[in-house]
């Protein structure tokens, strides 16, 4: 799955640069964005094509797994593109610090937020009819706080939080 994601990223970026005449930074970002082929894209295609069971199952799970990976990749590539100078050079120390801070705040808030939600919901402190609104409001709150502390880290926060919560029993 990771090889497919990287190949998709590189080929899409190359196509955008050479065929559509996008700048290299824009083409690279577009390639990262288009690696996201989540279940909403893959499942209708699988229903139409109806591949052999094993291939269909693998393709379905690839779409599900690549969704959060592609989202985080796009956020990190965006950080790199934002920190390019007008001459097209990277301020390497600035980019490294920005990406590190994005990952730090994203991982920290995702971990703490997941722990909090699991504790609250696991102890049945919230009525059933309020669970979904509480989760949505809490995710939006963490997104906003994370973005305030580090520009564009909110997407990483909520994506990692979704991964953490989806892997709980």
PDB file of C-alpha atoms in Angstrom:
ATOM      1  CA  UNK A   1       0.000   0.000   0.000  1.00  0.00           C
ATOM      2  CA  UNK A   2       2.789   2.438   0.784  1.00  0.00           C
ATOM      3  CA  UNK A   3       4.512   1.720  -2.530  1.00  0.00           C
ATOM      4  CA  UNK A   4       1.254   2.419  -4.360  1.00  0.00           C
ATOM      5  CA  UNK A   5       0.781   5.637  -2.425  1.00  0.00           C
ATOM      6  CA  UNK A   6       4.307   6.849  -3.212  1.00  0.00           C
ATOM      7  CA  UNK A   7       4.022   5.876  -6.892  1.00  0.00           C
ATOM      8  CA  UNK A   8       0.666   7.674  -7.143  1.00  0.00           C
ATOM      9  CA  UNK A   9       2.154  10.760  -5.516  1.00  0.00           C
ATOM     10  CA  UNK A  10       5.199  10.868  -7.820  1.00  0.00           C
ATOM     11  CA  UNK A  11       3.322  10.116 -11.048  1.00  0.00           C
ATOM     12  CA  UNK A  12       0.535  12.586 -10.310  1.00  0.00           C
ATOM     13  CA  UNK A  13       3.043  15.301  -9.426  1.00  0.00           C
ATOM     14  CA  UNK A  14       5.050  14.591 -12.593  1.00  0.00           C
ATOM     15  CA  UNK A  15       1.916  14.669 -14.742  1.00  0.00           C
ATOM     16  CA  UNK A  16       0.749  17.941 -13.144  1.00  0.00           C
ATOM     17  CA  UNK A  17       4.168  19.510 -13.681  1.00  0.00           C
ATOM     18  CA  UNK A  18       4.935  18.369 -17.220  1.00  0.00           C
ATOM     19  CA  UNK A  19       1.484  18.123 -18.764  1.00  0.00           C
ATOM     20  CA  UNK A  20      -0.542  20.731 -16.881  1.00  0.00           C
ATOM     21  CA  UNK A  21       2.438  23.094 -16.416  1.00  0.00           C
ATOM     22  CA  UNK A  22       2.044  23.412 -12.638  1.00  0.00           C
ATOM     23  CA  UNK A  23       5.014  24.674 -10.666  1.00  0.00           C
ATOM     24  CA  UNK A  24       6.979  21.949  -8.877  1.00  0.00           C
ATOM     25  CA  UNK A  25       5.697  22.895  -5.387  1.00  0.00           C
ATOM     26  CA  UNK A  26       2.076  23.040  -6.570  1.00  0.00           C
ATOM     27  CA  UNK A  27       2.414  19.783  -8.507  1.00  0.00           C
ATOM     28  CA  UNK A  28       3.955  18.081  -5.473  1.00  0.00           C
ATOM     29  CA  UNK A  29       1.087  19.252  -3.273  1.00  0.00           C
ATOM     30  CA  UNK A  30      -1.501  18.158  -5.835  1.00  0.00           C
ATOM     31  CA  UNK A  31       0.148  14.732  -6.022  1.00  0.00           C
ATOM     32  CA  UNK A  32      -0.021  14.418  -2.227  1.00  0.00           C
ATOM     33  CA  UNK A  33      -3.682  15.456  -2.188  1.00  0.00           C
ATOM     34  CA  UNK A  34      -4.649  12.975  -4.889  1.00  0.00           C
ATOM     35  CA  UNK A  35      -3.148  10.012  -3.034  1.00  0.00           C
ATOM     36  CA  UNK A  36      -6.223  10.118  -0.817  1.00  0.00           C
ATOM     37  CA  UNK A  37      -8.548   7.515  -2.261  1.00  0.00           C
ATOM     38  CA  UNK A  38     -10.830   6.856   0.657  1.00  0.00           C
ATOM     39  CA  UNK A  39     -13.698   4.428   0.932  1.00  0.00           C
ATOM     40  CA  UNK A  40     -16.159   6.936  -0.544  1.00  0.00           C
ATOM     41  CA  UNK A  41     -14.205   6.760  -3.793  1.00  0.00           C
ATOM     42  CA  UNK A  42     -13.169   3.105  -3.789  1.00  0.00           C
ATOM     43  CA  UNK A  43     -16.348   1.339  -2.620  1.00  0.00           C
ATOM     44  CA  UNK A  44     -18.655   2.595  -5.411  1.00  0.00           C
ATOM     45  CA  UNK A  45     -15.999   1.616  -7.954  1.00  0.00           C
ATOM     46  CA  UNK A  46     -15.716  -1.850  -6.421  1.00  0.00           C
ATOM     47  CA  UNK A  47     -19.501  -2.304  -6.540  1.00  0.00           C
ATOM     48  CA  UNK A  48     -19.443  -1.443 -10.238  1.00  0.00           C
ATOM     49  CA  UNK A  49     -16.377  -3.507 -11.228  1.00  0.00           C
ATOM     50  CA  UNK A  50     -17.054  -6.467  -8.879  1.00  0.00           C
ATOM     51  CA  UNK A  51     -13.505  -7.846  -8.700  1.00  0.00           C
ATOM     52  CA  UNK A  52     -12.547 -11.282  -7.368  1.00  0.00           C
ATOM     53  CA  UNK A  53     -13.127 -11.480  -3.615  1.00  0.00           C
ATOM     54  CA  UNK A  54      -9.454 -11.277  -2.559  1.00  0.00           C
ATOM     55  CA  UNK A  55      -8.637  -8.373  -4.902  1.00  0.00           C
ATOM     56  CA  UNK A  56     -11.806  -6.533  -3.852  1.00  0.00           C
ATOM     57  CA  UNK A  57     -11.013  -6.932  -0.158  1.00  0.00           C
ATOM     58  CA  UNK A  58      -7.430  -5.756  -0.627  1.00  0.00           C
ATOM     59  CA  UNK A  59      -8.533  -2.745  -2.678  1.00  0.00           C
ATOM     60  CA  UNK A  60     -11.177  -1.807  -0.099  1.00  0.00           C
ATOM     61  CA  UNK A  61      -8.660  -1.878   2.759  1.00  0.00           C
ATOM     62  CA  UNK A  62      -6.093   0.026   0.712  1.00  0.00           C
ATOM     63  CA  UNK A  63      -8.609   2.835   0.258  1.00  0.00           C
ATOM     64  CA  UNK A  64      -9.410   2.872   3.964  1.00  0.00           C
ATOM     65  CA  UNK A  65      -5.760   2.851   5.098  1.00  0.00           C
ATOM     66  CA  UNK A  66      -4.507   5.326   2.491  1.00  0.00           C
ATOM     67  CA  UNK A  67      -7.123   7.910   3.480  1.00  0.00           C
ATOM     68  CA  UNK A  68      -5.500   9.054   6.760  1.00  0.00           C
ATOM     69  CA  UNK A  69      -1.963   8.548   5.439  1.00  0.00           C
ATOM     70  CA  UNK A  70      -2.702  10.713   2.413  1.00  0.00           C
ATOM     71  CA  UNK A  71      -4.301  13.409   4.572  1.00  0.00           C
ATOM     72  CA  UNK A  72      -1.250  13.638   6.835  1.00  0.00           C
ATOM     73  CA  UNK A  73       1.072  13.549   3.817  1.00  0.00           C
ATOM     74  CA  UNK A  74      -0.832  16.424   2.189  1.00  0.00           C
ATOM     75  CA  UNK A  75      -0.664  18.477   5.399  1.00  0.00           C
ATOM     76  CA  UNK A  76       3.087  17.933   5.708  1.00  0.00           C
ATOM     77  CA  UNK A  77       3.748  18.705   2.027  1.00  0.00           C
ATOM     78  CA  UNK A  78       1.687  21.867   2.464  1.00  0.00           C
ATOM     79  CA  UNK A  79       3.975  22.897   5.347  1.00  0.00           C
ATOM     80  CA  UNK A  80       7.002  22.443   3.103  1.00  0.00           C
ATOM     81  CA  UNK A  81       5.415  24.421   0.248  1.00  0.00           C
ATOM     82  CA  UNK A  82       4.423  27.261   2.583  1.00  0.00           C
ATOM     83  CA  UNK A  83       7.984  27.602   3.866  1.00  0.00           C
ATOM     84  CA  UNK A  84       9.585  27.912   0.460  1.00  0.00           C
ATOM     85  CA  UNK A  85      11.180  31.275  -0.180  1.00  0.00           C
ATOM     86  CA  UNK A  86      10.237  33.432  -3.145  1.00  0.00           C
ATOM     87  CA  UNK A  87      13.354  32.190  -4.956  1.00  0.00           C
ATOM     88  CA  UNK A  88      12.007  28.640  -4.677  1.00  0.00           C
ATOM     89  CA  UNK A  89      14.562  27.575  -2.083  1.00  0.00           C
ATOM     90  CA  UNK A  90      13.692  25.773   1.070  1.00  0.00           C
ATOM     91  CA  UNK A  91      14.585  27.283   4.386  1.00  0.00           C
ATOM     92  CA  UNK A  92      15.494  23.805   5.602  1.00  0.00           C
ATOM     93  CA  UNK A  93      15.716  24.572   9.312  1.00  0.00           C
ATOM     94  CA  UNK A  94      12.393  26.429   9.167  1.00  0.00           C
ATOM     95  CA  UNK A  95      10.701  23.559   7.306  1.00  0.00           C
ATOM     96  CA  UNK A  96      12.105  20.920   9.645  1.00  0.00           C
ATOM     97  CA  UNK A  97      10.989  22.867  12.711  1.00  0.00           C
ATOM     98  CA  UNK A  98       7.527  23.512  11.267  1.00  0.00           C
ATOM     99  CA  UNK A  99       6.968  19.874  10.270  1.00  0.00           C
ATOM    100  CA  UNK A 100       8.276  18.672  13.648  1.00  0.00           C
ATOM    101  CA  UNK A 101       5.975  21.056  15.520  1.00  0.00           C
ATOM    102  CA  UNK A 102       3.015  20.045  13.342  1.00  0.00           C
ATOM    103  CA  UNK A 103       3.645  16.381  14.111  1.00  0.00           C
ATOM    104  CA  UNK A 104       4.281  17.092  17.798  1.00  0.00           C
ATOM    105  CA  UNK A 105       1.095  19.087  18.391  1.00  0.00           C
ATOM    106  CA  UNK A 106      -0.919  16.742  16.201  1.00  0.00           C
ATOM    107  CA  UNK A 107       0.268  13.633  18.040  1.00  0.00           C
ATOM    108  CA  UNK A 108      -0.057  15.253  21.468  1.00  0.00           C
ATOM    109  CA  UNK A 109      -3.618  16.498  20.984  1.00  0.00           C
ATOM    110  CA  UNK A 110      -4.672  13.304  19.202  1.00  0.00           C
ATOM    111  CA  UNK A 111      -3.369  11.152  22.049  1.00  0.00           C
ATOM    112  CA  UNK A 112      -4.797  13.303  24.844  1.00  0.00           C
ATOM    113  CA  UNK A 113      -8.097  13.813  23.019  1.00  0.00           C
ATOM    114  CA  UNK A 114      -8.511  10.096  22.320  1.00  0.00           C
ATOM    115  CA  UNK A 115      -7.692   9.247  25.922  1.00  0.00           C
ATOM    116  CA  UNK A 116     -10.227  11.807  27.176  1.00  0.00           C
ATOM    117  CA  UNK A 117     -13.009  10.627  24.867  1.00  0.00           C
ATOM    118  CA  UNK A 118     -12.384   6.983  25.695  1.00  0.00           C
ATOM    119  CA  UNK A 119     -12.458   7.770  29.421  1.00  0.00           C
ATOM    120  CA  UNK A 120     -15.658   9.814  29.208  1.00  0.00           C
ATOM    121  CA  UNK A 121     -17.487   7.423  26.893  1.00  0.00           C
ATOM    122  CA  UNK A 122     -16.133   4.295  28.604  1.00  0.00           C
ATOM    123  CA  UNK A 123     -17.528   5.430  31.951  1.00  0.00           C
ATOM    124  CA  UNK A 124     -20.898   6.293  30.376  1.00  0.00           C
ATOM    125  CA  UNK A 125     -20.713   9.896  31.583  1.00  0.00           C
ATOM    126  CA  UNK A 126     -22.541  11.134  28.477  1.00  0.00           C
ATOM    127  CA  UNK A 127     -26.053  10.041  27.466  1.00  0.00           C
ATOM    128  CA  UNK A 128     -26.204   7.970  24.265  1.00  0.00           C
ATOM    129  CA  UNK A 129     -28.056  10.645  22.278  1.00  0.00           C
ATOM    130  CA  UNK A 130     -25.294  13.199  23.045  1.00  0.00           C
ATOM    131  CA  UNK A 131     -22.281  11.043  22.164  1.00  0.00           C
ATOM    132  CA  UNK A 132     -22.067  12.044  18.491  1.00  0.00           C
ATOM    133  CA  UNK A 133     -22.540  15.798  19.105  1.00  0.00           C
ATOM    134  CA  UNK A 134     -19.975  15.649  21.936  1.00  0.00           C
ATOM    135  CA  UNK A 135     -17.404  13.869  19.742  1.00  0.00           C
ATOM    136  CA  UNK A 136     -17.957  16.300  16.863  1.00  0.00           C
ATOM    137  CA  UNK A 137     -17.685  19.363  19.111  1.00  0.00           C
ATOM    138  CA  UNK A 138     -14.602  17.969  20.838  1.00  0.00           C
ATOM    139  CA  UNK A 139     -12.863  17.165  17.544  1.00  0.00           C
ATOM    140  CA  UNK A 140     -13.601  20.676  16.243  1.00  0.00           C
ATOM    141  CA  UNK A 141     -12.271  22.155  19.485  1.00  0.00           C
ATOM    142  CA  UNK A 142      -9.022  20.180  19.234  1.00  0.00           C
ATOM    143  CA  UNK A 143      -8.716  21.137  15.568  1.00  0.00           C
ATOM    144  CA  UNK A 144      -9.010  24.831  16.436  1.00  0.00           C
ATOM    145  CA  UNK A 145      -6.643  24.691  19.430  1.00  0.00           C
ATOM    146  CA  UNK A 146      -4.050  22.741  17.484  1.00  0.00           C
ATOM    147  CA  UNK A 147      -4.253  25.188  14.578  1.00  0.00           C
ATOM    148  CA  UNK A 148      -3.788  28.115  16.976  1.00  0.00           C
ATOM    149  CA  UNK A 149      -0.608  26.605  18.413  1.00  0.00           C
ATOM    150  CA  UNK A 150       0.838  25.481  15.070  1.00  0.00           C
ATOM    151  CA  UNK A 151      -0.557  26.610  11.745  1.00  0.00           C
ATOM    152  CA  UNK A 152      -2.159  23.728   9.773  1.00  0.00           C
ATOM    153  CA  UNK A 153      -1.639  21.113  12.490  1.00  0.00           C
ATOM    154  CA  UNK A 154      -5.376  20.673  13.088  1.00  0.00           C
ATOM    155  CA  UNK A 155      -5.750  18.266  10.166  1.00  0.00           C
ATOM    156  CA  UNK A 156      -2.943  16.099  11.522  1.00  0.00           C
ATOM    157  CA  UNK A 157      -4.550  16.183  14.976  1.00  0.00           C
ATOM    158  CA  UNK A 158      -8.000  15.057  13.883  1.00  0.00           C
ATOM    159  CA  UNK A 159      -6.657  12.488  11.410  1.00  0.00           C
ATOM    160  CA  UNK A 160      -4.409  10.854  14.006  1.00  0.00           C
ATOM    161  CA  UNK A 161      -7.216  11.017  16.550  1.00  0.00           C
ATOM    162  CA  UNK A 162      -9.519   9.229  14.099  1.00  0.00           C
ATOM    163  CA  UNK A 163      -6.896   6.521  13.591  1.00  0.00           C
ATOM    164  CA  UNK A 164      -6.408   6.104  17.340  1.00  0.00           C
ATOM    165  CA  UNK A 165     -10.113   5.948  18.098  1.00  0.00           C
ATOM    166  CA  UNK A 166     -10.856   3.594  15.187  1.00  0.00           C
ATOM    167  CA  UNK A 167      -8.336   1.092  16.572  1.00  0.00           C
ATOM    168  CA  UNK A 168      -9.973   0.801  19.986  1.00  0.00           C
ATOM    169  CA  UNK A 169     -12.090  -2.124  21.037  1.00  0.00           C
TER     170      UNK A 169
END
